[in-house]
Tab-separated table of N, CA and C in Angstrom:
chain	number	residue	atom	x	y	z
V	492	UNK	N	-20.296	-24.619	19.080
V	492	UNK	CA	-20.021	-23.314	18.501
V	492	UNK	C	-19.020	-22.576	19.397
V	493	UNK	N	-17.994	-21.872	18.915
V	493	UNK	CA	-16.876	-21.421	19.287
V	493	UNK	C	-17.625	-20.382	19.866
V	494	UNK	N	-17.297	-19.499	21.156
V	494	UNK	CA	-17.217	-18.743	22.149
V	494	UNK	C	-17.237	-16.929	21.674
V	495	UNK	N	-17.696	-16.104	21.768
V	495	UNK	CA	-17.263	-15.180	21.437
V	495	UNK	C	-15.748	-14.626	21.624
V	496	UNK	N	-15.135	-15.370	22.753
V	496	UNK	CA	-13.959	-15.225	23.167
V	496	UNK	C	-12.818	-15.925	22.186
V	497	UNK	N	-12.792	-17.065	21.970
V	497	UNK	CA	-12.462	-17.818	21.185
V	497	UNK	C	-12.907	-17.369	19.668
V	498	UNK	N	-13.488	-16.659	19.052
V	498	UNK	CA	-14.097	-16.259	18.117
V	498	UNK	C	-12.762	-14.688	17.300
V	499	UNK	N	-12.981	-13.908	18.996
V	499	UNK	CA	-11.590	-12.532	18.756
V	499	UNK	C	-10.520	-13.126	19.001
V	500	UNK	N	-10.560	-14.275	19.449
V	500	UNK	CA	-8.829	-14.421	19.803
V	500	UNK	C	-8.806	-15.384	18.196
V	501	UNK	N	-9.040	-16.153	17.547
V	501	UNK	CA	-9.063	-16.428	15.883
V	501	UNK	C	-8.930	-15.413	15.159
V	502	UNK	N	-9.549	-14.580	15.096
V	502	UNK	CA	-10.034	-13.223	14.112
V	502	UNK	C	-7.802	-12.761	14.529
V	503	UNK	N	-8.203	-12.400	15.806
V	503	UNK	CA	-6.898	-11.444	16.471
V	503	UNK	C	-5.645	-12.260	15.691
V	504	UNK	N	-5.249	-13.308	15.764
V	504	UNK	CA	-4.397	-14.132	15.377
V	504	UNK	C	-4.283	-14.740	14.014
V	505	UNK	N	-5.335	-14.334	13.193
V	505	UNK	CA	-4.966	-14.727	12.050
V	505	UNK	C	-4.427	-13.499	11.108
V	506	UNK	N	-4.801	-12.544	11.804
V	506	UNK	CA	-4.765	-11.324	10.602
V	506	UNK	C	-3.305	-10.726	10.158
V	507	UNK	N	-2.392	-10.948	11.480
V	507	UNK	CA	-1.205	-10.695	11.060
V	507	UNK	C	0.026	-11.908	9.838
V	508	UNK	N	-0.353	-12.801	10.402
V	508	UNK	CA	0.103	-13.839	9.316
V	508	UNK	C	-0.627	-13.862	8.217
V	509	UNK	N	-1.793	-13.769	8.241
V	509	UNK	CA	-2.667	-13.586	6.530
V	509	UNK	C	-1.699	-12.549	5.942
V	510	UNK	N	-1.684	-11.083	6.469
V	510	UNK	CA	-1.017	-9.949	5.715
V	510	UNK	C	0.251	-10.374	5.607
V	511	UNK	N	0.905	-10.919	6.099
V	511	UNK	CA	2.321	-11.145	5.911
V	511	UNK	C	2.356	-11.919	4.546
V	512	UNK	N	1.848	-13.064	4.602
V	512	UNK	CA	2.082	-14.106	3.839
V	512	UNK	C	1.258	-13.652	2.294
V	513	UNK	N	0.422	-12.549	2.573
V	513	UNK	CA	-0.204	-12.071	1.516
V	513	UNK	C	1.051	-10.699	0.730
V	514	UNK	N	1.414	-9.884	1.618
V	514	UNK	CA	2.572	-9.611	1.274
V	514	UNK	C	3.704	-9.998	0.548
V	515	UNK	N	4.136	-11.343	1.133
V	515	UNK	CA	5.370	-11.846	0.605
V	515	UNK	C	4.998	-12.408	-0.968
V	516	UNK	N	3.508	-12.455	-1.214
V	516	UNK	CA	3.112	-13.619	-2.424
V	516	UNK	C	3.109	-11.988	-3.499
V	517	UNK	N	2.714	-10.858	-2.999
V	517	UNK	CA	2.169	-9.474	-3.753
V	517	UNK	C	4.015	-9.370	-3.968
V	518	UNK	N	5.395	-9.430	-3.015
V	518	UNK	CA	6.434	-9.047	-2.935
V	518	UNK	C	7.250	-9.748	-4.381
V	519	UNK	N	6.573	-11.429	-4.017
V	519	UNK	CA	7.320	-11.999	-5.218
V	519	UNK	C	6.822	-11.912	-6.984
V	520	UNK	N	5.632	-11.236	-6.711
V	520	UNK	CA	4.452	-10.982	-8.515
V	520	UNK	C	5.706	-9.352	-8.865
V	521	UNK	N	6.451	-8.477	-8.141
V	521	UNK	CA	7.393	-7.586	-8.439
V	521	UNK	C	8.827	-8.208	-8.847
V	522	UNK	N	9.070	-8.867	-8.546
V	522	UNK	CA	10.335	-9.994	-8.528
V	522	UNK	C	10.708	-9.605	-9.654
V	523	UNK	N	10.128	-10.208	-10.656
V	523	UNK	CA	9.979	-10.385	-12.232
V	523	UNK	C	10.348	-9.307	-13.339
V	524	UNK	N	10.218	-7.692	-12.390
V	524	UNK	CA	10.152	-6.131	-12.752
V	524	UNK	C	11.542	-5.967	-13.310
V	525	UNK	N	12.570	-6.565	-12.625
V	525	UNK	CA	13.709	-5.840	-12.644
V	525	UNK	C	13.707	-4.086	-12.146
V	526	UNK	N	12.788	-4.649	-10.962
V	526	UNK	CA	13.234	-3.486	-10.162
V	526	UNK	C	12.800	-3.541	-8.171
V	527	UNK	N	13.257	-3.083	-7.763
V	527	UNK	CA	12.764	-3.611	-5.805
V	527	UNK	C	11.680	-3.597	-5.249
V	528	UNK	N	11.596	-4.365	-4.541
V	528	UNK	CA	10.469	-3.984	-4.112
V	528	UNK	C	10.236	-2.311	-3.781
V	529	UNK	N	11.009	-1.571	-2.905
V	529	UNK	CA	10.351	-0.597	-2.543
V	529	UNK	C	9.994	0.713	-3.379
V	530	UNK	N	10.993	0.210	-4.721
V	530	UNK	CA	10.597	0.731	-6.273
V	530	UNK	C	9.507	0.310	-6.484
V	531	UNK	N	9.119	-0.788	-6.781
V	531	UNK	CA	7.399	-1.225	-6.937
V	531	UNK	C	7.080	-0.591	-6.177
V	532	UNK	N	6.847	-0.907	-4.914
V	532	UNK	CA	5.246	-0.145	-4.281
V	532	UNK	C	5.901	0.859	-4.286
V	533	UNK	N	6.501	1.694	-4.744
V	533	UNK	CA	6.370	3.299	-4.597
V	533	UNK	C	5.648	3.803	-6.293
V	534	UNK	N	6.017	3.091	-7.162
V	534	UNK	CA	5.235	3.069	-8.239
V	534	UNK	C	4.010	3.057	-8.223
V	535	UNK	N	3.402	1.442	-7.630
V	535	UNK	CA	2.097	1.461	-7.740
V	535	UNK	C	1.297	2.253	-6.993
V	536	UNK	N	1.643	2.860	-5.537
V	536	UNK	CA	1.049	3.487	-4.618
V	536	UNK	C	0.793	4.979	-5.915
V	537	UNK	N	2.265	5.042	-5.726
V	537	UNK	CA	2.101	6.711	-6.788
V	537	UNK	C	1.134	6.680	-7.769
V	538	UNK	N	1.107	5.882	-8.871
V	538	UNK	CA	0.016	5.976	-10.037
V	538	UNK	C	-1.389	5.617	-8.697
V	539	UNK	N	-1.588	4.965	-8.114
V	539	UNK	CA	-2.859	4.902	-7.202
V	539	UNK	C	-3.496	6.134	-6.443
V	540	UNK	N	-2.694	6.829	-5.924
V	540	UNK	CA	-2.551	8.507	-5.671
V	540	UNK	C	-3.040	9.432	-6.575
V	541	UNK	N	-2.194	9.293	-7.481
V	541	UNK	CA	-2.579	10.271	-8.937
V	541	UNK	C	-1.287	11.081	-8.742
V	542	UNK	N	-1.699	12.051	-10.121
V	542	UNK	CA	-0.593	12.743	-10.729
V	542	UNK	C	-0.506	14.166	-9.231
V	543	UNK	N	0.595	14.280	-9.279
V	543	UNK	CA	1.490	15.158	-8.009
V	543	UNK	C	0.826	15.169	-7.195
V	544	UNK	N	1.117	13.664	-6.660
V	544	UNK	CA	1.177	13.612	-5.024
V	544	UNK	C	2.148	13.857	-5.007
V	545	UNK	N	2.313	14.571	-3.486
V	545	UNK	CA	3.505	14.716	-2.054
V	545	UNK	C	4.543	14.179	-2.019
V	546	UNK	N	5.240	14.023	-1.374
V	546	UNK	CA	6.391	12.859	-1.093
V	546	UNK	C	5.398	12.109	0.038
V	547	UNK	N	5.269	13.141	0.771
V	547	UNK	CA	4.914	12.802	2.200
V	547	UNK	C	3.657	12.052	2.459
V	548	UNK	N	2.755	12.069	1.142
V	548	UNK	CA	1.254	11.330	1.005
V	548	UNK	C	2.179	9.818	0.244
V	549	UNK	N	3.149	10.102	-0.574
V	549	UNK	CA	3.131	8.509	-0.999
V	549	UNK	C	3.719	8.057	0.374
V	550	UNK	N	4.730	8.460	0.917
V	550	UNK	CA	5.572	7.541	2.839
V	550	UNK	C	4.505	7.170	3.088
V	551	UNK	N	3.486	7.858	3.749
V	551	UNK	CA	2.177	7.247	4.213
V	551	UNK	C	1.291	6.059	3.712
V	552	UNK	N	1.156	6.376	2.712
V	552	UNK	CA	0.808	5.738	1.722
V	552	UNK	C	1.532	3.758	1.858
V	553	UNK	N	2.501	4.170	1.577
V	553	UNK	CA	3.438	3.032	1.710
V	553	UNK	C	3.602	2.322	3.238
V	554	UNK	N	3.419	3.352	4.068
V	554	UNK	CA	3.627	3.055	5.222
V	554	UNK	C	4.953	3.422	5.876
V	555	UNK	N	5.915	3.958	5.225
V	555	UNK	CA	7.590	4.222	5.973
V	555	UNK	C	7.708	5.918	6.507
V	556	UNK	N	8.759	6.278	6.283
V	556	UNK	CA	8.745	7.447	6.513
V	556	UNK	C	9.384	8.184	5.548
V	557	UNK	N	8.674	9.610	5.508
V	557	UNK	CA	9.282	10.242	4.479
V	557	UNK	C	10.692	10.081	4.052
V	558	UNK	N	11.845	10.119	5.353
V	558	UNK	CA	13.394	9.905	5.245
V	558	UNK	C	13.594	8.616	4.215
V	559	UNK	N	12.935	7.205	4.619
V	559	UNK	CA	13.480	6.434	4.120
V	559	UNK	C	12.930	5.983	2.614
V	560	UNK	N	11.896	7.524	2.113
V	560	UNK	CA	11.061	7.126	0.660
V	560	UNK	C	12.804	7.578	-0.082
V	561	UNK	N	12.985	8.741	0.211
V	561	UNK	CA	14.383	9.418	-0.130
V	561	UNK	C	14.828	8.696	-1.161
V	562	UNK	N	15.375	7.657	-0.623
V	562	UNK	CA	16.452	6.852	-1.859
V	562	UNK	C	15.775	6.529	-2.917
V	563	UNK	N	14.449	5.459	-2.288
V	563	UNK	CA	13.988	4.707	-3.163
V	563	UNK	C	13.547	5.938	-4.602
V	564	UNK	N	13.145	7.382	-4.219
V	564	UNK	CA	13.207	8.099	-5.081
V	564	UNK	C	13.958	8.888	-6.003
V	565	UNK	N	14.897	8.510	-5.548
V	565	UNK	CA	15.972	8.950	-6.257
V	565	UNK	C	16.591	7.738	-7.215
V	566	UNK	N	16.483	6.872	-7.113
V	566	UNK	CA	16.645	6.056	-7.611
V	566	UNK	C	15.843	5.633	-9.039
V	567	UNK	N	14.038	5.913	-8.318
V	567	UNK	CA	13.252	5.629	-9.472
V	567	UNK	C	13.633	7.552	-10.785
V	568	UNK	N	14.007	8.416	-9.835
V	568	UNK	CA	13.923	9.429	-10.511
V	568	UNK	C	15.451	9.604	-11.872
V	569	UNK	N	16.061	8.465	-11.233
V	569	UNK	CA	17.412	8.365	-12.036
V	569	UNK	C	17.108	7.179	-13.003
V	570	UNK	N	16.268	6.492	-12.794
V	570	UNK	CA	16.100	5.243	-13.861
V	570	UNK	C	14.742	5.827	-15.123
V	571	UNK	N	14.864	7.143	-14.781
V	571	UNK	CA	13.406	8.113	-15.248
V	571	UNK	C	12.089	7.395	-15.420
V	572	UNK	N	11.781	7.021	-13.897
V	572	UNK	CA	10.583	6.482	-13.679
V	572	UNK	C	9.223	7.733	-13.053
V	573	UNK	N	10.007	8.584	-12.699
V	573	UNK	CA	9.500	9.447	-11.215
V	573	UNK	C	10.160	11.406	-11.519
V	574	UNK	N	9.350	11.741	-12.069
V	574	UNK	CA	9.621	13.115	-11.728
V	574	UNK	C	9.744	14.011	-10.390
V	575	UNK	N	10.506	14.862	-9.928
V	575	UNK	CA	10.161	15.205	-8.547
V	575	UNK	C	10.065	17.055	-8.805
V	576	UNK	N	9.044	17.914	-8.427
V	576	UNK	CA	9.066	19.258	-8.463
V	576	UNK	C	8.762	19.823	-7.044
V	577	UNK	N	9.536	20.922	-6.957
V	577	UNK	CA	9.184	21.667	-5.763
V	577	UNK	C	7.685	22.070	-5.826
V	578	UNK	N	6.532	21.439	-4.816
V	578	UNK	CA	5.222	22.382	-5.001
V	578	UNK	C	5.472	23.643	-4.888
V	579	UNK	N	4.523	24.095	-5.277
V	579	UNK	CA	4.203	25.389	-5.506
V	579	UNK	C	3.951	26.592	-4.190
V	580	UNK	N	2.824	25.944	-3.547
V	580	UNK	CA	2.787	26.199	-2.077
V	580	UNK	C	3.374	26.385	-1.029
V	581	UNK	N	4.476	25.013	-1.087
V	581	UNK	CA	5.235	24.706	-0.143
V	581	UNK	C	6.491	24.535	-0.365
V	582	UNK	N	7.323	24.720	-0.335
V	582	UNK	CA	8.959	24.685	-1.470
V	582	UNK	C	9.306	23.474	-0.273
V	583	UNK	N	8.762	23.169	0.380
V	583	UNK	CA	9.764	21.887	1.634
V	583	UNK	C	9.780	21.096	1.010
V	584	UNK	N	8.412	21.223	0.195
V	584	UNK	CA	7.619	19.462	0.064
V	584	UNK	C	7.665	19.097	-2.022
V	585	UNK	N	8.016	18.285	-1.875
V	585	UNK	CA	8.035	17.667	-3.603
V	585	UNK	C	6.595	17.316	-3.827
V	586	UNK	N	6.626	17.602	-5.455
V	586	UNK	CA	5.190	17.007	-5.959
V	586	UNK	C	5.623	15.961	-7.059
V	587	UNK	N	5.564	14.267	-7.102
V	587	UNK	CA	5.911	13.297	-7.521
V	587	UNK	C	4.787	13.046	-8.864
V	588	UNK	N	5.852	12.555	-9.438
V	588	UNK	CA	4.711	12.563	-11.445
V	588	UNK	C	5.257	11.287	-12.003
V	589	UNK	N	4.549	10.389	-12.135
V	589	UNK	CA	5.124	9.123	-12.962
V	589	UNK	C	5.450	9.369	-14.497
V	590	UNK	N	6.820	9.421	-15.172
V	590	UNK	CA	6.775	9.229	-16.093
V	590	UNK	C	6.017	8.449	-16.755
V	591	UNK	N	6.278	8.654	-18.085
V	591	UNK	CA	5.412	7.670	-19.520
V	591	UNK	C	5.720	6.189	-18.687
V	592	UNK	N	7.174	5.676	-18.551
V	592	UNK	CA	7.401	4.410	-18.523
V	592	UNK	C	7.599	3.940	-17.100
V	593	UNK	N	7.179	5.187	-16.001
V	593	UNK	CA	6.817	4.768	-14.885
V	593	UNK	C	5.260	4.194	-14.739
V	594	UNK	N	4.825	4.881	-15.500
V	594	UNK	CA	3.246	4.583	-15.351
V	594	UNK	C	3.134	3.146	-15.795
V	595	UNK	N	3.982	2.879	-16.950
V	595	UNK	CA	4.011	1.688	-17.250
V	595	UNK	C	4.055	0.670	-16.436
V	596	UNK	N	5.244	0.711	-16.090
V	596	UNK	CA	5.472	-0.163	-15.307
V	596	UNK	C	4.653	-0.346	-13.472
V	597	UNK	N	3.908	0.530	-13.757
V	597	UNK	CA	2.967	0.745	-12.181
V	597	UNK	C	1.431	0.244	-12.952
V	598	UNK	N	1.280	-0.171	-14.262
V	598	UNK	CA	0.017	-0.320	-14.613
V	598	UNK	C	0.662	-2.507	-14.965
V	599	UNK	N	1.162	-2.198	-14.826
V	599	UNK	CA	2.205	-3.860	-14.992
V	599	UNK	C	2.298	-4.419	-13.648
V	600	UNK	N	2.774	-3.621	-13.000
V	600	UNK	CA	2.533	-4.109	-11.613
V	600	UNK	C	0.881	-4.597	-11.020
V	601	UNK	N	0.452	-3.404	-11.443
V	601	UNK	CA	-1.433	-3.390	-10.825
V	601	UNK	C	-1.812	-4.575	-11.228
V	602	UNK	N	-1.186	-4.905	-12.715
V	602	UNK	CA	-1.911	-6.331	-13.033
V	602	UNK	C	-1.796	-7.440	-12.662
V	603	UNK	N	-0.486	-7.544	-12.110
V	603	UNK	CA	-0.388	-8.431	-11.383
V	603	UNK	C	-0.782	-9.284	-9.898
V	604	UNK	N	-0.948	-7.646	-9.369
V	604	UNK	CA	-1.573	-7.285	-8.003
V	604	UNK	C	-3.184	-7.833	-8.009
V	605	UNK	N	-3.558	-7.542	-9.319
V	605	UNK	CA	-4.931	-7.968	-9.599
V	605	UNK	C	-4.988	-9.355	-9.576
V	606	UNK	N	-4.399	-9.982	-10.612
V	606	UNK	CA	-4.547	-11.330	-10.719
V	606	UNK	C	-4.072	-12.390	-9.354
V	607	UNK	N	-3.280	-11.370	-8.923
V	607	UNK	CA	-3.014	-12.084	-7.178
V	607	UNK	C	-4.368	-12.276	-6.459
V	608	UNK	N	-4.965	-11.229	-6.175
V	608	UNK	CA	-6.304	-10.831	-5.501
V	608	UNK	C	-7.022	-11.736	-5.998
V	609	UNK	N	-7.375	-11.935	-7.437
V	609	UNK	CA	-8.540	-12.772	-7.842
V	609	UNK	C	-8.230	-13.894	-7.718
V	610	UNK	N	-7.124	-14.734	-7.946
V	610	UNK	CA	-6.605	-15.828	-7.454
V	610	UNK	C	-6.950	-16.104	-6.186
V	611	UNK	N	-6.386	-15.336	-5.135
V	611	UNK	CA	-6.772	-15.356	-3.224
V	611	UNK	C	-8.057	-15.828	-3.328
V	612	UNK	N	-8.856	-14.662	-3.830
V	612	UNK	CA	-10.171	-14.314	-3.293
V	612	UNK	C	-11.208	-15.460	-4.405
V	613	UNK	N	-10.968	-16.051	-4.650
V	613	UNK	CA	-11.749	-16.761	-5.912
V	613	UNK	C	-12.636	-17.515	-5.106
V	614	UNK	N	-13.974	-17.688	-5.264
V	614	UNK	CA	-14.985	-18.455	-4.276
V	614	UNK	C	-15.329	-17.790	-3.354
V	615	UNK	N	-14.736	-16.556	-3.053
V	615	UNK	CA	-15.100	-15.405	-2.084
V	615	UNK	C	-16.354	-15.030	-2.209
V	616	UNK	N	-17.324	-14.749	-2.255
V	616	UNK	CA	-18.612	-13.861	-2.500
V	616	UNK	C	-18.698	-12.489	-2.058
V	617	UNK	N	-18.994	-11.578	-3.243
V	617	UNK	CA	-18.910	-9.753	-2.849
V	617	UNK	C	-19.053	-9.463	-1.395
V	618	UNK	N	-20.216	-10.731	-1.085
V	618	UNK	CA	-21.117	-10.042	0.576
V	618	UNK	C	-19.694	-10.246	1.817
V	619	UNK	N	-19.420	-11.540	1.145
V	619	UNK	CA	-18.403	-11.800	2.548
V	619	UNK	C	-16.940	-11.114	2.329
V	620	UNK	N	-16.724	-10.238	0.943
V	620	UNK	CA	-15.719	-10.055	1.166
V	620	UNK	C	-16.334	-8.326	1.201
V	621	UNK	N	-17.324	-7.730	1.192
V	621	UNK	CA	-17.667	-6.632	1.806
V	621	UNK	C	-17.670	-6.885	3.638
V	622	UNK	N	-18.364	-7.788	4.173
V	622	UNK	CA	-18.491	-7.488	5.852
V	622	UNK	C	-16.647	-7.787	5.607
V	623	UNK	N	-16.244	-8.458	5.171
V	623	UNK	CA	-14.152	-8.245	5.707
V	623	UNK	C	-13.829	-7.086	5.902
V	624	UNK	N	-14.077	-6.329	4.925
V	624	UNK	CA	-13.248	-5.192	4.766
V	624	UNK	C	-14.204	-3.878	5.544
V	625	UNK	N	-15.378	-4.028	5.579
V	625	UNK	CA	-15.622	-3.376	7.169
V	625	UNK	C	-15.606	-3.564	8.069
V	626	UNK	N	-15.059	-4.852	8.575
V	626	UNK	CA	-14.686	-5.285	10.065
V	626	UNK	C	-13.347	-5.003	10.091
V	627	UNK	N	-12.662	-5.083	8.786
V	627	UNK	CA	-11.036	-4.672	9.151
V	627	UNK	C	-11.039	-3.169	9.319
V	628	UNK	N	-11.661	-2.352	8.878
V	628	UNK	CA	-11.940	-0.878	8.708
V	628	UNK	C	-12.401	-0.401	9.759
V	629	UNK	N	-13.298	-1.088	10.844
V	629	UNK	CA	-13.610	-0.678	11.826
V	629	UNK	C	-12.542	-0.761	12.756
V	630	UNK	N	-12.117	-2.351	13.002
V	630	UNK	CA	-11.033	-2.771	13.584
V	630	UNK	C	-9.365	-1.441	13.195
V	631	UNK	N	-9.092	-0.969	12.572
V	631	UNK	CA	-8.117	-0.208	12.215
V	631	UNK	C	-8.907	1.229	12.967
V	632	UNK	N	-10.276	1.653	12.337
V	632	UNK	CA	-10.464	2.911	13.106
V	632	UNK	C	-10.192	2.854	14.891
V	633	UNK	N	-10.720	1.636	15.408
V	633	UNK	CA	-10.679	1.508	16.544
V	633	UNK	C	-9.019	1.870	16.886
V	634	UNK	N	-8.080	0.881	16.447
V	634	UNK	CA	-6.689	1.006	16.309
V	634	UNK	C	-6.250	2.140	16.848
V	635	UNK	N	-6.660	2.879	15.959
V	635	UNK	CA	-6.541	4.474	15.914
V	635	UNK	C	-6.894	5.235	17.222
V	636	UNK	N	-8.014	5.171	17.654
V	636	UNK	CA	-8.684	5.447	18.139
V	636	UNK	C	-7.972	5.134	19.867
V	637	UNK	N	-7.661	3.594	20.114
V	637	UNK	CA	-7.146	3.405	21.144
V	637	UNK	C	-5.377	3.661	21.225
V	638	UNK	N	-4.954	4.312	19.846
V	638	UNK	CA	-3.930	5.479	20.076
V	638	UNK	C	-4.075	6.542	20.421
V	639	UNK	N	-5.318	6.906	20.445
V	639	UNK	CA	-5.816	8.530	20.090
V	639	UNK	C	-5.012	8.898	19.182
V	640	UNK	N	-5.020	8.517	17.842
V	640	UNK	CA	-4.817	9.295	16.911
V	640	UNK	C	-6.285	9.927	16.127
V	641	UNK	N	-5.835	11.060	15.296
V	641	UNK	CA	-7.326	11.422	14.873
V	641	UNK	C	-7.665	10.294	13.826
């Protein structure tokens, strides 16, 4: 039986190539869209969000930074995928609205995203793929944590 040591250094080393390679397989199910990737996931994140999110909750969301959501929104907002309004509150900050045929195409995407997942995960069992996703959840709070971020 493998070592507790040998046990985190497996766990440590697989997780970044799993996400990658799980990535690139979620990158190529958008391919097909006739539209970019960073058009997709700004779609699907957005309909996942709900109706007027932020700019600044989908960057996060996505993971980039607000600067570089910029284009990709302007882009979806010119192909009339993506509404953008000044909030109300805050005039800095945009409040983002999927059109009719943005939603579409972010509920087209999801499905695909789905059938990826169930494909991966097939033979998985709820239990083992519940302790995953609280060991990755802990593992990320920790993350955090040994940034001191809140």
């Amino acid at each position: 039986m493998p070592s507790r040591r040998e046990l985190e250094f497996a766990l440590a080393n697989s997780v970044r190539p799993l996400a990658a390679a799980w990535h690139r397989l979620a990158d190529g199910a958008l391919a097909s869209l006739e539209i970019s990737n960073s058009q997709g996931w700004a779609l699907v994140h957005l309909a996942r969000l709900g109706p007027t999110t932020r700019q600044a909750d989908l960057a996060q969301a996505i993971g980039i930074t607000e600067a570089s959501l910029v284009r990709t929104l302007h882009q979806l907002e010119h192909a009339g995928f993506v509404t953008r309004q000044p909030d109300r509150d805050d005039r800095r900050t945009n409040r983002l609205m999927l059109t009719e045929s943005g939603a579409a195409i972010a509920a087209g995407i999801d499905e695909r995203l789905i059938a990826l997942r169930a494909y991966l995960l097939e033979g998985v069992t709820d239990e083992d793929i519940t302790v995953t996703t609280r060991t990755l959840d802990l593992v990320a709070r920790r993350i955090a944590e040994w940034r001191g971020l809140p």
